[in-house]
Amino acid sequence: MIRFLRARPLAALPLLLSSVVIAHEVSDPGTTVLPAVTVVGEKPSSLTAPSVREAHDLIEQTPGGVDLVSSEEFDDRYALNLKDMLRNTPGVYAQPRFAEEVRLSIRGSGLSRNNHLRGVLLLQDGVPLNLADGFGDFQEADPLSLRYVEVYKGGNGLRHGSSTLGGAINLVTPTGRTAGQQNLLRLEAGSFEARREHLAVARAGQRWDLYAAATGNQAEGFREQSASDNRRLNGNLGLQLGERAETRFYLNWNGIDQEIPGTVSLDAALNDPESVQASATSFDTHRNIGSLRLANKTSFRLAHGQVDVGGYWFRKQLYHPIANNVVDQDGDFHGAFAQWNGGYQLAGRSGELLLGSSARFGDNEALVFANSGGRRGAQTGDAREQAASYDLYGENRLWLQPTLALVTGLQLLRSERDFTDRRNPAESAQKDYKAANPKLGLLWQLQPEAQVYANVIRSYEPPIFSDLNQGSTVGACAGLGQGGFADLNAQRAWTAELGTRGTRQRWAWDLSVYRARVRDEMLQRACSPTAAVQFNADRTVHQGVEAGLAYRLADGLTLQQTYTFADFHFDGDPAFGSNQLAGQPRHYYLAELRYEHRWGFFVAPGIERAVGNVADYANTRPVPGYTLWNLGTGVDLPHGVSLFLEGRNLGDERYVSSVSATTSFATASNRNLFYPGEGRAVFGGLRWAF
C-alpha cells in the first residue's frame, strides 16, 4: 500500500506508515501536498543492491498487486515473524502458530497446509529460502537484518521466477551503502521470557562496502513446549569492478532450536490456551535447523540495459522429532540465475524488456527414525530426494501512450522430482512437470502519484515431496492406496486482477480485486491424530478484495487501515458443493491510529479483527472470530537512541490463530486442529544507531 513518510526528527531516518512503498519527504507542518520521492539518510546504492527508492520505482511498474515494505515499518516494534513485517500488506494472511512459524497465505496459496510453507517463493536477496521442490521454512528469516521486503502477489512474482498462486516475497538485506548507520545495537525483552540481541556494522569505501549483522533470541514461549533458542548471521561484501560492473558476495547462517507445541481441541484453545497434547511433551516435538548459504551476484551496466548473473549454494540440516517419528535430513542445494533488463524504442514508442532464466537443484538425504522421547530410535526410513527446477521468462513493457503501458510476459518451466527409497524400493518414484505461463496486463499512469492496472496471469504449482511421499500415511487414510508417489496433479490457475494505487493530498490507497479459477488445488486434510494427506480438489475459486487506506487527519496524526476479503470456495464439487475452503477468515481487518509529536514521541493504538473461518470442508465447524487490541509507543532520544514499548492483545482475548483443515469436523476422529493465539503480551526495546 502507498505510504506517507514520517521523518524521525532525531534519528534522521524515514518511517513509512503503510505497506507498499512510496516514501515522501514531508515539508512544512500542515502541508498536504507530497513532493517528489526521496529517502532520508540512505546513501546512493550500487548496481547489485537497489536502494529503497530504486526498488520502489521498479516494483511500481508492475501492473498488479505488489508491495514494498521498508524496515522503518517495523523497527519500532517487536518484529519476530512475517506477520509483524507485513501486517499492513493487503492480501497477505500471516498468522502465528508459534514463534517465527506462521500460516502464510497470499490469495489462498497453500491454504490448507498447517505446517512449514508452500505456495509462495520466499527469497533472501534473490536467493530462495525454499528448497528446490518449493518446500520452505520461516525460521531462517531475520527481520532485524533486513532493509526492505518486496511482495509480489500471485503471478506478479514472474521477475523472481515464481510460478505459484501466492507469488514471491523477497527479503533484502542492507549493504554498507544502504544500511543508514555505521553501527547499530538493539536490545529487546518482554513477555514469555523473550529477549533478543542484535548488532550490525556497515562500512563503505570508494570501491567496496561491507555489511554484517548477528542476532540472538531466546524465549520460553506462551505455551508449554514452545521454547526457542536461535542464532543468526547475515552479511555481504560488495566490490566495484570498474565503473560499469560490481560483484557482491552474501553469507547467511542459522542455528535454530525450536520446540513445537502442536494443535489442541477447540475447547482447550479457548479455555486452556497454554496447554499442549501429552504427546507433544512425551515425544519432545521440536524442529532444529542448521543452515549455511553462500551466494554471489555480479552486475554489468551495458549501453542498453543491465545484466545480472549469479549463483548460490546452501546446506540445510533438519532434526525434527514429530509425533511417532524423528525426521533427520541433510541436504545440499544450489542454483544459478541470469537476467537482462533494458530499454528500447519501437515506432517512436518506448519500451522495457526483461529476459531471465534460473535453475535450482536439491539433493536431500531424508532419514526417519522412531521417536524415543525426542531422540532417534530404530531407523524406519532411508531415502534420497532429488529435485530440479528450470525456468525461462520474459516480460515486455511497451508504452502505447505516454501514460499507458501494455505488459506481456511468458514463463516456461520444468520441475523434476526423483525419490529413491533405499529401505523399500517399491516406494521409489520419479515424475516431471512442465508448463507455460503467459501474462497480459495494462498499466495506466493517471498522474505522477496514481495508477490503475489490470492483468490476467496463469500460475502452475507442482507438488512438493511431502505431498507426493505420503507413504504409510496414505495407508492410514481409507481409499487413497499405497506405493510410490501419491496420485497428485500439479495445481494450476488463471487469475484476473484489477486495481489502483496512489496518493492524493492527505490520502494514500492501494486496492486490488481479483478472481482465480483453480484446477486441481492441492488441499490437506487431517486423517488421524498424527497424519495428514494432500489431495486434488477438482475446481475451486479464489476471489477477493485487498484494500489499504491511509488518511492524515491532522499534523502528526494518521489513520492506517487494511482490509482483506477472502472468498475461497469449491466450485460444484461432488462432495462439498460450493462450500467455503477451510483455513482463512473471510474478513480480516487491521487499523492503527498513529500520533507523532515533532519532538520524536509517538503513540499508536490498533485493532485486529478476523471473522468467518471454518475448520472443515463440510463447513460443520465454524471457527470463532476474534478482536485484539494493541498499543505501541516510543520516543527518539539524542545521539541516535530510540526506545519502544508494545502491548499486544491487551484484552487477553482467548482465540484461535490458525487451524488445520479436515474433511468433516462432525465425523472426524481427530478434532485437535486448533492453534491457540497468544495471550496478553508486552515487549520493549532499545535501539542505538551510531
XYZ file of C-alpha atoms in Angstrom:
690
model
C 0.000 0.000 0.000
C 1.186 3.537 -0.727
C 2.580 5.226 2.332
C 3.421 8.597 3.743
C 6.923 9.248 5.043
C 7.323 10.404 8.594
C 10.882 11.604 9.210
C 12.366 10.720 12.587
C 13.442 14.144 13.870
C 16.487 12.945 15.823
C 17.381 9.682 14.106
C 17.067 11.259 10.623
C 15.554 8.061 9.194
C 12.366 7.642 7.188
C 9.370 5.939 8.748
C 6.674 4.732 6.433
C 3.086 4.349 7.529
C 1.643 1.636 5.334
C 2.862 -1.172 3.295
C 3.755 -0.580 -0.321
C 6.457 1.931 -0.562
C 6.282 5.415 -1.826
C 8.450 7.357 0.603
C 7.841 11.101 0.509
C 9.735 13.782 2.381
C 7.302 15.781 4.491
C 7.545 19.524 4.058
C 6.403 22.266 6.410
C 3.855 21.290 9.079
C 0.340 21.390 7.728
C 1.323 20.871 4.110
C -0.961 18.360 2.409
C 0.832 18.097 -0.922
C 3.513 15.407 -1.005
C 6.572 16.405 -3.045
C 8.932 14.199 -5.043
C 10.020 10.791 -3.802
C 13.074 10.820 -1.565
C 14.507 8.635 1.177
C 16.221 10.401 4.045
C 19.506 9.064 5.381
C 20.120 6.443 2.689
C 23.310 6.661 0.634
C 23.359 6.085 -3.128
C 23.108 2.383 -3.863
C 25.039 0.162 -6.243
C 24.450 -2.000 -9.296
C 23.879 -5.173 -7.284
C 21.755 -3.739 -4.460
C 18.988 -1.198 -5.199
C 18.079 1.343 -2.535
C 14.550 1.617 -1.143
C 13.820 4.404 -3.615
C 15.127 2.454 -6.606
C 13.353 -0.735 -5.560
C 10.106 1.198 -5.222
C 10.423 2.763 -8.664
C 10.945 -0.690 -10.165
C 8.172 -2.552 -8.342
C 5.686 0.249 -9.073
C 5.905 -0.586 -12.776
C 4.179 -3.932 -12.151
C 0.581 -3.961 -13.441
C -0.668 -5.927 -10.461
C -0.701 -6.405 -6.712
C 2.737 -5.678 -5.265
C 4.138 -4.134 -2.110
C 7.423 -2.847 -0.777
C 7.834 -2.554 2.982
C 10.813 -0.639 4.323
C 12.458 -1.733 7.578
C 11.301 1.575 9.112
C 7.823 -0.007 9.122
C 8.771 -2.412 11.881
C 11.927 -1.125 13.573
C 9.915 0.453 16.419
C 8.112 -2.765 17.368
C 8.921 -6.332 18.380
C 9.146 -7.788 14.864
C 9.626 -11.546 15.139
C 7.955 -13.044 12.067
C 6.358 -12.293 8.703
C 3.124 -11.114 10.315
C 4.992 -8.384 12.176
C 6.726 -7.281 8.968
C 3.758 -7.494 6.573
C 0.838 -6.748 8.881
C -0.351 -3.819 6.717
C 0.052 -5.536 3.348
C -3.436 -6.192 1.946
C -3.973 -9.776 0.813
C -1.124 -11.285 2.840
C -2.536 -13.520 5.566
C 0.215 -14.409 8.047
C -0.943 -15.785 11.391
C 1.470 -17.126 14.035
C 1.413 -20.756 15.049
C 4.401 -20.362 17.378
C 7.496 -18.105 17.358
C 8.592 -17.429 13.730
C 6.324 -20.167 12.361
C 3.245 -18.684 10.658
C 0.452 -19.768 8.387
C 1.351 -17.769 5.282
C -1.188 -17.499 2.503
C -1.420 -14.977 -0.327
C -4.692 -15.130 -2.223
C -5.316 -18.543 -0.706
C -1.969 -20.113 -1.597
C -1.096 -23.229 0.405
C -4.313 -22.547 2.263
C -4.778 -25.894 3.979
C -1.131 -26.525 4.902
C -0.817 -26.061 8.639
C 2.944 -26.607 8.845
C 6.001 -25.244 7.050
C 5.467 -23.348 3.756
C 4.186 -23.983 0.271
C 2.629 -21.863 -2.466
C 4.908 -18.817 -2.013
C 8.508 -18.451 -3.187
C 10.399 -16.984 -0.217
C 13.789 -15.458 -1.054
C 16.563 -13.505 0.633
C 18.469 -11.164 -1.678
C 17.027 -13.096 -4.623
C 18.261 -16.468 -3.286
C 15.487 -18.983 -2.459
C 14.903 -19.942 1.160
C 12.601 -22.652 -0.215
C 14.120 -25.967 -1.162
C 14.292 -26.931 -4.829
C 10.840 -28.587 -4.732
C 9.190 -25.479 -3.242
C 9.035 -26.650 0.382
C 10.106 -23.993 2.897
C 10.552 -22.829 6.475
C 10.185 -19.366 8.015
C 12.744 -19.519 10.801
C 15.742 -18.585 8.647
C 14.498 -15.029 8.032
C 15.763 -12.376 10.477
C 13.588 -9.215 10.460
C 16.335 -7.192 12.174
C 18.782 -7.858 9.314
C 16.546 -6.531 6.517
C 16.440 -3.238 4.625
C 13.115 -3.845 2.902
C 10.710 -6.587 1.831
C 9.318 -6.955 -1.691
C 5.932 -8.668 -2.059
C 4.800 -9.868 -5.489
C 1.296 -11.295 -5.199
C 0.301 -14.164 -7.460
C 1.722 -14.269 -10.970
C 3.290 -10.855 -10.426
C 6.292 -12.772 -8.996
C 7.471 -13.585 -12.541
C 10.559 -11.380 -12.076
C 11.858 -13.839 -9.469
C 10.865 -16.961 -11.401
C 7.826 -17.648 -9.234
C 5.004 -19.616 -10.830
C 2.794 -20.205 -7.772
C -0.652 -18.882 -6.921
C 0.803 -16.965 -3.967
C 3.720 -15.301 -5.766
C 7.048 -14.310 -4.213
C 8.413 -12.488 -1.161
C 11.993 -11.199 -1.401
C 13.739 -10.216 1.847
C 16.512 -7.725 1.074
C 19.400 -7.188 3.495
C 21.173 -3.828 3.868
C 24.567 -3.151 2.350
C 27.386 -0.944 3.554
C 25.794 1.849 1.485
C 22.075 1.376 2.257
C 22.168 0.477 5.979
C 21.606 4.074 7.124
C 24.057 3.898 10.036
C 27.581 2.606 10.581
C 26.774 0.767 13.801
C 23.525 -0.495 15.269
C 22.884 -2.093 18.654
C 19.441 -3.363 19.561
C 18.278 -4.975 22.833
C 14.746 -6.270 23.447
C 12.868 -8.150 26.177
C 9.296 -8.926 27.101
C 6.592 -11.448 27.906
C 7.149 -15.209 27.882
C 10.769 -14.589 28.940
C 11.590 -13.265 25.478
C 14.882 -11.500 24.885
C 16.769 -10.582 21.734
C 20.151 -9.048 20.980
C 21.232 -7.603 17.636
C 24.453 -5.978 16.466
C 25.148 -4.696 12.942
C 28.002 -2.796 11.292
C 28.153 -1.119 7.883
C 31.204 0.313 6.163
C 31.841 1.699 2.694
C 34.936 2.801 0.808
C 35.354 4.219 -2.652
C 35.125 0.819 -4.377
C 33.851 -1.516 -1.668
C 31.196 -1.812 1.015
C 30.533 -4.283 3.830
C 27.529 -5.147 5.991
C 27.490 -7.718 8.816
C 24.856 -8.485 11.469
C 24.389 -11.006 14.281
C 21.129 -11.740 16.116
C 20.345 -13.989 19.055
C 16.889 -14.525 20.500
C 15.556 -16.761 23.238
C 12.073 -17.258 24.681
C 10.110 -19.729 26.768
C 7.021 -19.108 24.642
C 3.379 -18.513 25.502
C 2.536 -22.229 25.539
C 4.170 -25.278 27.005
C 6.668 -26.943 24.672
C 7.288 -23.730 22.706
C 10.715 -22.538 23.905
C 13.218 -21.293 21.323
C 16.938 -20.520 21.194
C 18.091 -19.114 17.857
C 21.280 -17.603 16.414
C 21.641 -15.885 13.038
C 24.415 -14.227 10.997
C 23.917 -12.183 7.827
C 26.466 -10.292 5.768
C 27.501 -9.160 2.316
C 30.567 -7.654 0.670
C 30.355 -5.538 -2.489
C 33.295 -4.841 -4.813
C 33.226 -2.447 -7.759
C 34.856 -3.871 -10.885
C 35.482 -0.614 -12.696
C 32.839 1.997 -13.441
C 30.270 -0.339 -15.036
C 30.440 -3.587 -13.069
C 30.096 -4.792 -9.498
C 30.086 -8.108 -7.671
C 28.573 -8.897 -4.278
C 29.087 -11.917 -2.013
C 26.449 -12.960 0.531
C 26.625 -15.123 3.656
C 23.697 -16.335 5.755
C 23.999 -18.742 8.725
C 21.278 -20.004 11.041
C 21.254 -22.149 14.163
C 17.606 -22.718 15.125
C 16.363 -24.701 18.143
C 12.560 -24.511 18.358
C 10.117 -26.599 20.365
C 6.729 -27.329 18.750
C 3.550 -27.178 20.860
C 1.212 -28.547 18.172
C -2.549 -28.272 17.869
C -5.217 -28.851 20.523
C -9.011 -29.119 20.699
C -11.185 -26.052 20.295
C -12.151 -26.219 23.963
C -8.502 -26.258 25.029
C -7.626 -23.429 22.630
C -10.297 -21.194 24.151
C -10.162 -22.262 27.798
C -6.624 -23.543 28.398
C -4.564 -21.926 25.594
C -1.162 -22.576 27.183
C -1.702 -26.331 27.176
C -0.455 -28.948 24.722
C -1.344 -32.554 23.998
C 0.530 -35.043 26.156
C 2.270 -36.411 23.049
C 3.993 -33.054 22.439
C 5.977 -33.382 25.653
C 6.374 -37.164 25.668
C 7.764 -37.083 22.120
C 9.594 -33.773 22.783
C 8.402 -32.376 19.464
C 10.742 -29.741 18.102
C 12.460 -28.523 14.933
C 16.200 -27.837 14.890
C 17.618 -26.235 11.743
C 21.217 -25.595 10.829
C 21.820 -23.827 7.527
C 24.628 -22.062 5.698
C 24.100 -20.072 2.493
C 26.746 -18.607 0.200
C 25.782 -16.578 -2.854
C 27.145 -14.174 -5.435
C 25.539 -11.624 -7.701
C 27.505 -9.769 -10.361
C 26.018 -6.912 -12.369
C 27.198 -5.244 -15.582
C 25.847 -1.958 -16.913
C 25.671 -2.063 -20.720
C 24.892 0.584 -23.288
C 21.267 -0.599 -23.398
C 20.446 -2.045 -20.015
C 21.949 -4.159 -17.262
C 22.920 -7.821 -16.918
C 22.785 -9.637 -13.567
C 24.269 -13.102 -13.153
C 24.835 -15.153 -10.040
C 24.726 -18.413 -8.212
C 24.321 -19.862 -4.751
C 24.913 -22.936 -2.632
C 23.469 -23.801 0.708
C 23.407 -26.725 3.087
C 20.471 -27.338 5.370
C 20.245 -29.822 8.220
C 16.929 -30.627 9.868
C 16.416 -32.593 13.086
C 12.678 -32.808 13.621
C 11.061 -35.067 16.276
C 7.375 -35.010 15.463
C 4.715 -37.444 16.752
C 5.972 -41.039 16.405
C 8.886 -40.167 14.139
C 12.168 -38.293 14.129
C 12.790 -36.708 10.731
C 16.547 -36.334 10.178
C 17.580 -34.638 6.919
C 20.808 -33.267 5.448
C 20.730 -31.635 2.033
C 22.826 -29.671 -0.446
C 21.077 -27.137 -2.654
C 22.446 -24.898 -5.378
C 21.335 -22.799 -8.289
C 22.182 -20.133 -10.826
C 20.375 -17.216 -12.428
C 20.850 -14.668 -15.201
C 18.766 -11.633 -16.140
C 18.934 -8.812 -18.679
C 16.827 -5.676 -18.376
C 16.972 -2.854 -20.891
C 15.067 -0.178 -22.783
C 14.341 0.275 -26.480
C 12.427 2.395 -28.977
C 9.830 0.916 -31.352
C 7.984 3.087 -33.886
C 8.527 6.103 -31.699
C 7.316 4.347 -28.574
C 9.401 3.487 -25.538
C 9.669 0.015 -24.101
C 11.473 -2.052 -21.492
C 12.326 -5.718 -21.917
C 13.246 -8.221 -19.209
C 14.714 -11.633 -20.083
C 15.765 -14.110 -17.423
C 16.439 -17.697 -16.517
C 17.135 -19.687 -13.376
C 17.923 -23.237 -12.363
C 17.537 -24.723 -8.869
C 18.755 -28.120 -7.695
C 18.421 -30.072 -4.468
C 19.847 -33.340 -3.144
C 18.423 -34.224 0.254
C 19.210 -37.243 2.418
C 15.946 -37.992 4.240
C 16.187 -40.394 7.179
C 13.371 -41.330 9.552
C 13.652 -42.924 12.991
C 11.198 -43.982 15.646
C 10.736 -41.248 18.222
C 12.120 -42.199 21.620
C 11.434 -39.174 23.801
C 12.707 -36.801 21.114
C 15.755 -38.959 20.302
C 16.425 -41.352 17.442
C 15.109 -44.855 17.972
C 15.067 -47.646 15.421
C 15.527 -46.444 11.855
C 12.337 -46.685 9.799
C 13.191 -44.694 6.678
C 16.185 -44.086 4.399
C 15.579 -42.096 1.226
C 17.105 -39.631 -1.177
C 15.084 -36.690 -2.526
C 16.427 -35.034 -5.680
C 14.630 -32.077 -7.205
C 15.358 -29.698 -10.051
C 13.532 -26.663 -11.370
C 14.292 -24.749 -14.581
C 12.557 -21.683 -15.901
C 12.886 -19.172 -18.725
C 10.889 -15.977 -18.581
C 10.425 -12.709 -20.370
C 8.403 -9.577 -19.731
C 7.888 -6.675 -22.106
C 6.505 -3.246 -21.241
C 5.534 -1.112 -24.230
C 4.237 2.424 -23.675
C 1.386 2.779 -26.169
C 0.869 6.307 -24.893
C 2.995 8.380 -22.513
C 0.707 7.257 -19.662
C -0.439 3.799 -20.865
C 1.727 0.675 -20.998
C 0.943 -2.776 -22.379
C 2.727 -5.504 -20.400
C 3.139 -9.010 -21.795
C 5.069 -11.926 -20.367
C 5.728 -15.635 -20.673
C 7.334 -18.194 -18.380
C 8.408 -21.700 -19.411
C 9.205 -24.084 -16.574
C 10.146 -27.663 -15.901
C 10.232 -29.322 -12.470
C 11.625 -32.752 -11.644
C 11.029 -34.991 -8.626
C 13.176 -38.093 -8.121
C 12.668 -40.126 -4.944
C 14.804 -43.162 -4.071
C 13.664 -45.294 -1.136
C 16.597 -47.421 -0.013
C 14.603 -49.474 2.521
C 11.570 -50.101 0.366
C 12.424 -49.753 -3.350
C 8.752 -50.184 -4.288
C 8.151 -46.698 -2.891
C 10.739 -45.110 -5.225
C 9.295 -42.876 -7.922
C 10.105 -40.142 -10.435
C 7.944 -37.509 -12.072
C 8.390 -34.410 -14.250
C 6.153 -31.360 -14.619
C 6.115 -28.829 -17.471
C 4.158 -25.633 -18.013
C 3.909 -22.392 -19.974
C 2.514 -19.406 -18.066
C 1.513 -16.340 -20.093
C 0.835 -12.891 -18.696
C -1.058 -9.883 -20.102
C -1.502 -6.554 -18.344
C -2.161 -2.837 -18.671
C -0.668 -0.054 -16.551
C -2.260 3.403 -16.708
C -0.401 6.264 -15.035
C -3.303 8.573 -14.197
C -0.980 11.194 -12.704
C 2.511 11.091 -11.173
C 1.062 9.864 -7.855
C -1.695 7.472 -9.040
C -2.021 4.330 -11.183
C -4.696 1.949 -12.445
C -3.754 -1.569 -13.565
C -5.254 -4.812 -14.841
C -3.815 -8.205 -15.679
C -4.538 -11.829 -16.496
C -1.902 -14.381 -15.400
C -1.572 -18.176 -15.343
C 0.064 -19.931 -12.373
C 1.339 -23.501 -12.030
C 2.462 -25.334 -8.907
C 3.833 -28.893 -8.860
C 3.525 -30.990 -5.687
C 6.383 -30.936 -3.194
C 7.979 -34.107 -1.812
C 5.915 -34.142 1.374
C 2.778 -34.091 -0.818
C 3.984 -36.953 -3.004
C 5.666 -39.150 -0.381
C 2.639 -39.931 1.726
C 3.926 -43.476 2.269
C 2.475 -45.170 5.330
C 0.375 -42.063 5.992
C -1.605 -42.882 2.875
C -2.353 -46.309 4.257
C -3.856 -44.674 7.345
C -6.432 -42.839 5.253
C -9.032 -45.033 3.670
C -9.305 -45.166 -0.082
C -6.040 -43.492 -1.056
C -3.945 -46.549 -1.894
C -0.230 -47.037 -1.305
C 3.036 -47.405 -3.241
C 5.265 -44.789 -4.881
C 4.162 -41.187 -5.291
C 0.628 -40.248 -4.385
C -1.580 -39.669 -7.409
C -1.447 -35.855 -7.447
C -1.617 -33.405 -10.316
C 0.039 -30.005 -10.406
C -2.164 -27.121 -9.284
C -2.891 -24.534 -11.979
C -4.963 -21.374 -12.151
C -5.929 -18.367 -14.245
C -6.139 -15.145 -12.228
C -7.673 -11.864 -13.385
C -6.936 -8.708 -11.401
C -7.990 -5.054 -11.441
C -6.579 -2.415 -9.104
C -5.332 1.059 -8.321
C -2.735 2.649 -6.032
C -1.628 6.179 -5.330
C -1.565 9.249 -3.098
C -3.550 12.454 -3.222
C -3.101 15.209 -0.677
C -3.973 13.612 2.683
C -4.966 10.224 1.186
C -2.953 7.150 0.226
C -4.556 3.976 -1.117
C -3.961 0.514 -2.548
C -6.886 -1.522 -3.885
C -6.992 -4.808 -5.812
C -9.912 -7.003 -6.840
C -9.084 -10.451 -8.216
C -10.640 -13.766 -9.228
C -8.724 -17.009 -9.743
C -10.201 -20.156 -11.265
C -8.136 -23.018 -9.881
C -7.905 -26.587 -11.126
C -6.553 -29.479 -9.046
C -5.929 -27.280 -5.996
C -3.774 -29.181 -3.516
C -5.624 -29.321 -0.220
C -4.636 -31.011 3.012
C -6.860 -32.925 5.381
C -6.145 -34.438 8.760
C -6.903 -38.167 8.819
C -5.548 -39.236 12.222
C -4.079 -37.546 15.298
C -0.600 -37.743 13.723
C -1.202 -37.855 9.946
C -2.418 -35.550 7.185
C -2.545 -36.047 3.440
C -2.810 -33.933 0.318
C -5.472 -34.373 -2.342
C -6.503 -32.552 -5.514
C -9.787 -30.704 -5.481
C -11.412 -30.624 -8.913
C -12.361 -26.968 -9.337
C -12.136 -24.143 -6.808
C -12.479 -20.367 -6.926
C -10.283 -17.855 -5.100
C -11.586 -14.311 -5.270
C -11.355 -11.315 -3.041
C -10.606 -7.703 -2.269
C -7.302 -6.357 -0.948
C -7.650 -2.806 0.353
C -5.351 -0.443 2.184
C -6.148 3.152 3.066
C -4.155 5.794 4.937
C -5.540 9.211 5.841
C -3.680 12.044 7.525
C -6.322 13.514 9.820
C -4.089 16.288 11.158
C -0.451 17.198 11.541
C 1.248 14.140 13.004
C -1.989 12.100 13.175
C -2.574 9.314 10.619
C -5.182 6.556 10.418
C -3.963 3.396 8.659
C -6.472 0.673 7.666
C -6.029 -2.663 5.904
C -8.864 -4.978 4.885
C -8.753 -8.364 3.153
C -11.910 -10.080 1.898
C -11.225 -13.723 1.000
C -13.910 -15.759 -0.754
C -12.309 -19.163 -1.355
C -14.737 -21.973 -2.188
C -15.300 -25.229 -4.048
C -16.920 -24.961 -7.476
C -19.543 -27.653 -7.895
C -17.583 -30.311 -6.005
C -19.353 -33.713 -5.812
C -18.749 -33.926 -2.056
C -18.599 -30.284 -0.927
C -20.653 -28.382 -3.498
C -19.776 -24.683 -3.194
C -18.606 -24.849 0.427
C -16.009 -22.484 1.806
C -12.408 -23.714 1.891
C -11.011 -24.066 5.401
C -8.027 -22.138 6.721
C -8.559 -18.377 6.324
C -11.258 -15.995 7.621
C -13.408 -14.298 5.010
C -12.901 -10.910 6.663
C -9.610 -9.683 8.111
C -9.242 -6.065 9.230
C -6.460 -4.101 10.904
C -6.378 -0.427 11.854
C -3.874 1.792 13.603
C -4.214 5.422 14.659
C -0.733 6.879 14.991
C 0.172 10.187 16.551
C 3.707 11.516 16.178
C 4.931 14.570 18.010
C 7.600 16.707 16.396
C 9.823 16.115 19.434
C 10.168 12.451 18.468
C 7.425 10.803 20.531
C 4.722 8.543 19.053
C 1.738 6.557 20.320
C -0.216 4.100 18.164
C -3.327 2.209 19.345
C -4.515 -0.513 16.975
C -7.149 -3.180 16.418
C -7.130 -6.557 14.635
C -10.405 -8.254 13.737
C -10.978 -11.615 11.975
C -14.272 -13.436 11.314
C -15.627 -16.124 9.009
C -13.163 -19.030 9.187
C -14.105 -22.727 9.185
C -12.181 -25.831 10.238
C -13.560 -28.307 7.694
C -14.579 -28.547 4.047
C -18.052 -29.728 5.037
C -18.418 -26.407 6.897
C -19.762 -28.077 10.055
C -17.305 -26.337 12.437
C -17.093 -22.522 12.285
C -14.005 -21.049 13.918
C -14.869 -18.269 16.384
C -13.837 -14.802 15.286
C -11.746 -12.523 17.450
C -10.865 -8.907 18.172
C -7.448 -7.906 19.509
C -6.464 -4.526 20.936
C -2.853 -3.389 20.655
C -0.868 -0.324 21.673
C 2.592 0.868 20.700
C 4.604 3.834 21.870
C 8.158 5.069 21.552
C 10.499 8.013 21.601
C 13.638 9.141 19.779
C 16.348 10.446 22.083
C 19.587 12.290 21.315
C 22.681 10.534 19.967
C 20.778 8.018 17.837
C 18.973 6.308 20.735
C 15.317 5.283 20.465
C 13.038 3.344 22.818
C 9.804 1.473 22.144
C 7.149 -0.319 24.170
C 4.474 -2.504 22.594
C 1.413 -4.169 24.106
C -0.388 -6.948 22.227
C -3.811 -8.468 22.843
C -4.275 -6.138 25.777
C -7.762 -7.509 26.404
C -6.254 -11.003 26.843
C -8.721 -12.468 24.342
C -8.864 -16.262 24.022
C -8.873 -17.050 20.317
C -7.749 -19.425 17.558
C -4.876 -18.070 15.456
C -4.606 -20.965 12.978
C -6.478 -24.148 12.140
C -5.597 -27.471 10.485
C -8.259 -28.411 7.949
C -10.212 -31.660 7.958
C -12.906 -33.095 5.713
C -15.797 -33.051 8.175
C -15.374 -31.961 11.769
C -18.692 -33.555 12.707
C -17.403 -37.046 11.854
C -13.642 -36.606 12.334
C -11.801 -38.927 14.712
C -9.156 -36.225 15.226
C -10.523 -32.893 16.420
C -7.278 -31.466 17.770
C -6.986 -28.990 14.920
C -6.520 -25.597 16.563
C -3.549 -23.374 17.413
C -4.361 -21.046 20.351
C -3.481 -17.389 19.889
C -1.052 -15.748 22.283
C -2.423 -14.030 25.362
C -1.662 -10.547 26.641
C 1.980 -9.619 25.998
C 4.251 -6.599 26.448
C 7.623 -6.113 24.723
C 10.135 -3.291 24.944
C 13.359 -2.416 23.224
C 16.280 -0.045 22.867
C 17.799 0.867 19.508
C 21.109 2.726 19.306
C 22.370 3.848 15.892
C 25.847 5.360 15.981
